[in-house]
Amino acid sequence: MIKLLIDRQLPSSETIASRRNFNQILVGLPKKKTINSPWFYGAIGVFSVLFVILLNFFV
């Protein structure tokens, strides 16, 4: 490990600039799915109303 660090040539500023392509890195990352579907909110809404009704009925 030490030998690799000693014998390593320092990269030039052009090499560093060419490797700083953050947009390409961001495009390569997997996309996160957000729950923006109306079906999700409809199911949660129906479940909450049903839960409140059942809670009032049994308690």
GROMACS .gro file of C-alpha atoms in nm, residues 1-46:
model
   46
    1MET     CA    1   0.000   0.000   0.000
    2ILE     CA    2   0.273   0.245   0.091
    3LYS     CA    3   0.468   0.163  -0.225
    4LEU     CA    4   0.164   0.240  -0.436
    5LEU     CA    5   0.122   0.578  -0.273
    6ILE     CA    6   0.490   0.665  -0.309
    7ASP     CA    7   0.517   0.558  -0.674
    8ARG     CA    8   0.188   0.713  -0.776
    9GLN     CA    9   0.200   1.011  -1.008
   10LEU     CA   10  -0.012   1.308  -0.913
   11PRO     CA   11  -0.303   1.361  -1.152
   12SER     CA   12  -0.305   1.675  -1.359
   13SER     CA   13  -0.575   1.937  -1.327
   14GLU     CA   14  -0.717   1.829  -1.665
   15THR     CA   15  -0.750   1.471  -1.541
   16ILE     CA   16  -0.923   1.586  -1.225
   17ALA     CA   17  -1.159   1.809  -1.425
   18SER     CA   18  -1.245   1.525  -1.664
   19ARG     CA   19  -1.334   1.295  -1.373
   20ARG     CA   20  -1.564   1.550  -1.211
   21ASN     CA   21  -1.871   1.464  -1.413
   22PHE     CA   22  -2.127   1.467  -1.134
   23ASN     CA   23  -2.424   1.480  -1.369
   24GLN     CA   24  -2.324   1.146  -1.520
   25ILE     CA   25  -2.289   0.998  -1.171
   26LEU     CA   26  -2.632   1.127  -1.069
   27VAL     CA   27  -2.791   0.985  -1.384
   28GLY     CA   28  -2.641   0.645  -1.303
   29LEU     CA   29  -2.792   0.631  -0.955
   30PRO     CA   30  -3.115   0.434  -0.915
   31LYS     CA   31  -3.427   0.646  -0.890
   32LYS     CA   32  -3.624   0.641  -0.566
   33LYS     CA   33  -3.992   0.574  -0.607
   34THR     CA   34  -4.209   0.813  -0.413
   35ILE     CA   35  -4.559   0.719  -0.317
   36ASN     CA   36  -4.755   0.979  -0.511
   37SER     CA   37  -5.017   0.746  -0.648
   38PRO     CA   38  -5.379   0.844  -0.582
   39TRP     CA   39  -5.452   0.475  -0.523
   40PHE     CA   40  -5.220   0.478  -0.221
   41TYR     CA   41  -5.382   0.782  -0.066
   42GLY     CA   42  -5.729   0.647  -0.144
   43ALA     CA   43  -5.650   0.318   0.029
   44ILE     CA   44  -5.503   0.494   0.332
   45GLY     CA   45  -5.804   0.726   0.349
   46VAL     CA   46  -6.052   0.439   0.327
   0.00000   0.00000   0.00000
